[in-house]
XYZ file of C-alpha atoms in Angstrom:
282
model
C 17.741 -9.290 -21.319
C 20.580 -11.546 -22.425
C 20.372 -14.324 -19.886
C 20.436 -17.765 -21.505
C 23.522 -19.903 -20.953
C 24.809 -17.885 -18.012
C 25.353 -18.632 -14.323
C 22.276 -19.334 -12.226
C 22.037 -18.737 -8.505
C 21.983 -21.766 -6.222
C 19.883 -19.824 -3.736
C 16.533 -20.467 -5.444
C 13.989 -22.844 -3.925
C 11.235 -23.766 -6.375
C 7.965 -24.687 -4.643
C 5.748 -24.131 -7.667
C 5.075 -27.833 -7.990
C 3.606 -27.882 -4.493
C 0.435 -26.424 -3.005
C 0.521 -25.249 0.576
C -2.215 -24.840 3.129
C -1.964 -23.100 6.453
C -2.515 -19.805 8.174
C -2.327 -16.723 6.004
C -1.371 -13.228 7.132
C -4.442 -11.078 7.836
C -5.455 -8.517 5.253
C -6.525 -8.999 1.678
C -5.854 -7.957 -1.852
C -2.715 -7.157 -3.779
C -1.997 -3.966 -1.842
C -3.341 -4.974 1.556
C -1.012 -7.895 2.123
C 2.014 -6.085 0.710
C 1.455 -3.152 3.053
C 0.848 -5.410 6.029
C 4.069 -7.300 5.438
C 6.030 -4.070 5.067
C 4.489 -2.413 8.127
C 4.779 -5.392 10.443
C 8.116 -6.934 9.541
C 11.360 -5.126 8.917
C 15.030 -5.086 9.712
C 16.569 -6.543 12.817
C 13.340 -6.347 14.847
C 11.821 -9.036 12.660
C 14.418 -11.507 13.878
C 12.663 -11.563 17.235
C 9.513 -12.850 15.569
C 11.171 -15.800 13.855
C 10.727 -18.402 16.669
C 7.005 -17.636 16.933
C 6.445 -17.586 13.204
C 8.270 -20.863 12.730
C 5.340 -22.463 14.547
C 3.082 -21.247 11.743
C 5.343 -22.905 9.208
C 4.966 -26.194 11.041
C 1.207 -25.983 10.502
C 1.698 -26.023 6.749
C 0.971 -29.140 4.742
C 2.149 -29.691 1.194
C 0.939 -31.962 -1.555
C 3.459 -33.995 -3.559
C 5.413 -32.075 -6.155
C 3.866 -31.794 -9.625
C 5.954 -31.607 -12.821
C 6.659 -28.113 -14.114
C 5.945 -27.220 -17.713
C 8.761 -26.327 -20.084
C 7.715 -22.676 -19.831
C 7.778 -22.852 -16.025
C 11.237 -24.390 -16.078
C 12.520 -21.675 -18.398
C 11.094 -18.952 -16.170
C 12.776 -20.553 -13.170
C 16.087 -20.514 -15.014
C 15.579 -16.844 -15.895
C 14.912 -15.646 -12.340
C 17.843 -17.748 -11.070
C 20.066 -15.968 -13.601
C 18.797 -12.547 -12.531
C 19.383 -13.427 -8.880
C 22.917 -14.544 -9.766
C 23.501 -11.176 -11.445
C 22.375 -9.350 -8.304
C 24.769 -11.485 -6.271
C 27.695 -10.554 -8.505
C 26.898 -6.846 -8.434
C 26.230 -6.541 -4.707
C 29.299 -8.572 -3.768
C 31.291 -6.044 -5.791
C 29.602 -2.961 -4.287
C 29.896 -4.243 -0.726
C 33.542 -5.188 -1.230
C 34.320 -1.724 -2.617
C 32.900 -0.268 0.595
C 34.742 -2.613 2.955
C 31.682 -4.781 3.654
C 30.717 -8.425 3.170
C 27.559 -9.245 1.242
C 25.353 -12.094 2.424
C 23.276 -13.504 -0.418
C 19.490 -13.724 0.023
C 17.422 -16.766 -0.837
C 14.497 -16.832 -3.251
C 11.375 -18.969 -3.045
C 9.146 -19.457 -6.087
C 5.587 -20.495 -5.246
C 2.018 -20.685 -6.475
C -1.218 -19.929 -4.663
C 0.143 -19.600 -1.106
C 3.355 -19.809 0.842
C 4.711 -19.844 4.384
C 7.717 -17.747 5.346
C 9.362 -16.746 8.601
C 7.221 -13.593 8.328
C 4.022 -15.650 8.250
C 1.851 -16.824 5.396
C 0.793 -15.066 2.228
C -1.244 -15.840 -0.851
C -0.396 -15.132 -4.463
C -2.395 -11.885 -4.105
C 0.461 -10.450 -2.060
C 2.781 -10.170 -5.019
C 6.555 -10.490 -4.519
C 7.852 -9.672 -1.047
C 11.021 -9.835 1.005
C 11.024 -11.383 4.475
C 13.869 -10.048 6.643
C 13.340 -12.745 9.284
C 14.643 -15.466 6.943
C 16.275 -13.118 4.385
C 14.392 -14.617 1.458
C 12.462 -13.181 -1.468
C 9.095 -14.806 -2.175
C 7.618 -14.666 -5.656
C 4.530 -16.012 -7.363
C 5.498 -15.383 -10.967
C 1.842 -15.162 -12.016
C 1.947 -11.711 -10.407
C 3.607 -10.335 -13.516
C 0.633 -11.250 -15.669
C -1.562 -9.186 -13.342
C 0.959 -6.363 -13.331
C 0.573 -6.195 -17.092
C -3.142 -6.885 -17.554
C -4.529 -5.105 -14.473
C -2.062 -2.318 -13.811
C -0.905 -1.522 -17.329
C 2.790 -2.330 -17.159
C 4.607 -3.371 -20.291
C 5.404 -7.038 -20.611
C 8.922 -8.360 -20.965
C 11.526 -10.097 -18.889
C 13.149 -6.930 -17.580
C 9.998 -5.935 -15.718
C 10.531 -9.132 -13.736
C 14.231 -8.356 -13.329
C 13.366 -4.911 -11.946
C 11.031 -6.388 -9.304
C 13.648 -8.957 -8.268
C 16.280 -6.217 -8.019
C 13.875 -4.099 -5.952
C 13.293 -6.940 -3.468
C 17.040 -7.561 -3.302
C 17.272 -3.850 -2.495
C 15.219 -4.522 0.641
C 17.704 -7.247 1.534
C 20.530 -4.725 1.163
C 18.639 -2.374 3.494
C 18.364 -5.182 6.044
C 22.092 -5.937 5.847
C 22.977 -2.249 6.222
C 20.585 -1.797 9.148
C 18.437 0.765 7.334
C 15.190 -1.189 7.666
C 15.647 -1.724 11.394
C 16.285 1.968 12.023
C 13.179 2.909 10.058
C 10.979 0.536 12.076
C 12.325 1.926 15.343
C 11.599 5.500 14.241
C 8.122 4.581 13.029
C 7.153 3.415 16.503
C 7.604 7.003 17.738
C 5.797 8.737 14.898
C 2.243 9.246 13.721
C 0.949 6.972 10.988
C 1.254 9.709 8.378
C 4.859 10.467 9.345
C 5.654 6.759 9.529
C 4.259 6.321 6.027
C 6.736 8.907 4.756
C 9.586 6.759 6.044
C 8.076 3.732 4.313
C 8.018 5.723 1.077
C 11.695 6.588 1.488
C 12.498 2.931 2.142
C 10.687 1.821 -1.007
C 12.205 4.531 -3.174
C 15.654 3.567 -1.962
C 14.952 -0.028 -3.009
C 14.030 1.369 -6.443
C 17.303 3.290 -6.457
C 19.155 0.082 -5.644
C 17.354 -1.657 -8.525
C 18.560 1.088 -10.851
C 22.044 0.877 -9.368
C 22.127 -2.869 -10.083
C 20.974 -2.206 -13.645
C 23.827 0.295 -14.088
C 26.354 -2.413 -13.238
C 24.523 -5.003 -15.334
C 24.271 -3.029 -18.576
C 26.257 -5.510 -20.638
C 23.273 -7.863 -20.513
C 20.640 -5.290 -21.499
C 18.698 -5.469 -24.729
C 16.707 -2.783 -26.532
C 13.568 -1.921 -24.583
C 14.709 -3.345 -21.241
C 14.929 0.017 -19.471
C 11.494 0.984 -20.784
C 10.099 -2.267 -19.363
C 11.617 -1.539 -15.948
C 10.360 2.054 -15.922
C 6.893 0.908 -16.964
C 6.782 -1.553 -14.087
C 8.002 1.104 -11.637
C 5.322 3.486 -12.886
C 2.577 0.851 -12.633
C 3.242 0.151 -8.946
C 3.230 3.775 -7.797
C 0.817 4.443 -4.935
C -1.099 7.036 -6.925
C -1.464 4.771 -9.960
C -2.648 1.839 -7.852
C -5.071 3.900 -5.780
C -6.614 5.429 -8.904
C -7.037 1.971 -10.369
C -8.384 0.341 -7.198
C -10.495 3.083 -5.591
C -10.781 5.861 -8.128
C -9.063 8.531 -6.029
C -5.716 9.246 -4.361
C -4.958 9.662 -0.632
C -1.373 10.984 -0.370
C -1.096 10.546 3.415
C -1.645 6.818 2.950
C 1.205 6.423 0.457
C 3.785 3.855 1.553
C 5.666 3.179 -1.702
C 5.852 6.529 -3.460
C 4.204 7.961 -6.543
C 4.800 6.615 -10.016
C 6.914 9.694 -10.783
C 9.044 9.195 -7.671
C 9.630 5.503 -8.340
C 10.672 6.130 -11.921
C 12.896 9.028 -10.801
C 14.828 7.045 -8.187
C 15.272 3.989 -10.393
C 16.631 6.336 -13.044
C 18.977 8.048 -10.594
C 20.479 4.714 -9.539
C 20.886 3.700 -13.161
C 22.475 6.963 -14.266
C 24.853 7.565 -11.332
C 25.941 4.037 -10.423
C 26.863 5.523 -7.042
C 25.369 3.977 -3.900
C 26.088 7.201 -1.986
C 23.514 9.018 -4.126
C 20.642 6.954 -2.754
C 19.690 8.933 0.357
C 15.961 9.036 -0.305
C 15.303 9.970 3.334
C 17.090 13.318 3.126
C 15.502 14.013 -0.246
C 11.960 13.697 1.115
C 12.486 15.759 4.283
C-alpha cells in the first residue's frame, strides 16, 4: 500500500510504551475473548454499560512510557495513515447519503488494555468497543495471524482488519449493531449466532467498500493480502485449526468463503446499498 508521506489520523492513541494491569474480561484465547466482546457489547445498548465499566478503567495502573523502536514508530505511522484513509472515505459516503460521519478513535497497545467495554489481553486480537467508539489493536496479532492461521503477510492484511473494525463503527453509527443485539435477546443462541455472522460479514463488505474507494493507493498483491486475511479468520478455518472439527451452529463470524465473498462484493460494487448481509443469509 502506498502510504508514506500522506496524512495521518489524529485519532490514534499509542499506549504501546506502557504496560497495564487490571481486571480482564472473562474468557480466554484468541477466539474466546473476541466472541465474548462481540456477544456482550454492541450498539446503543453498550452505552448503558459505560458508567460501570469506567470503574474498571480506574483500577488500571500503568508503568512509565518506554521508548518505541524505529519499526514500532513506522508501524504506528502506517496504521494512522490507514485510519485517515477510512475517515476520508466514510465522510464521503455518509455525506452522499445525507448523514454525518463521526470518526472513531484507535488505541494501540501491548499485552493488555482497558476500554469502556472492559479489559482485554493481546490474545483478544483487534476489537471495536461501541461504548467509547474506539478500535483497540495489539499489532503483534498480525504475526500470529500469519504464523498460526496461515494468512499472507503484508501491510494490506493490517489495513483490511482496520477497515473491518471501522465497519463495526459504521454499524454502530447507523444503529445496525443495536438492532441486532435487541433481536438476539429474543432468539435462541443458534439463531442469534446467525445475526452475528451477518453483522461480521457486513463489516467485511464495508472493508471491501472502503478498498474500492481507496484504490489509488493500492499496490500489486494488496487485494490478495486482504483476501488471505479474510480467509484465515473464517469460523471454519479457525475451528479446524483450533479443535480439528467444525460446528456450524456456533459460527459467529462466517466461513472463510463467506468473508472473502462479501469483502469482494464491497470492493467490486462500491455501493453501500449492496451490503444487506442479513437478507442474504435468511
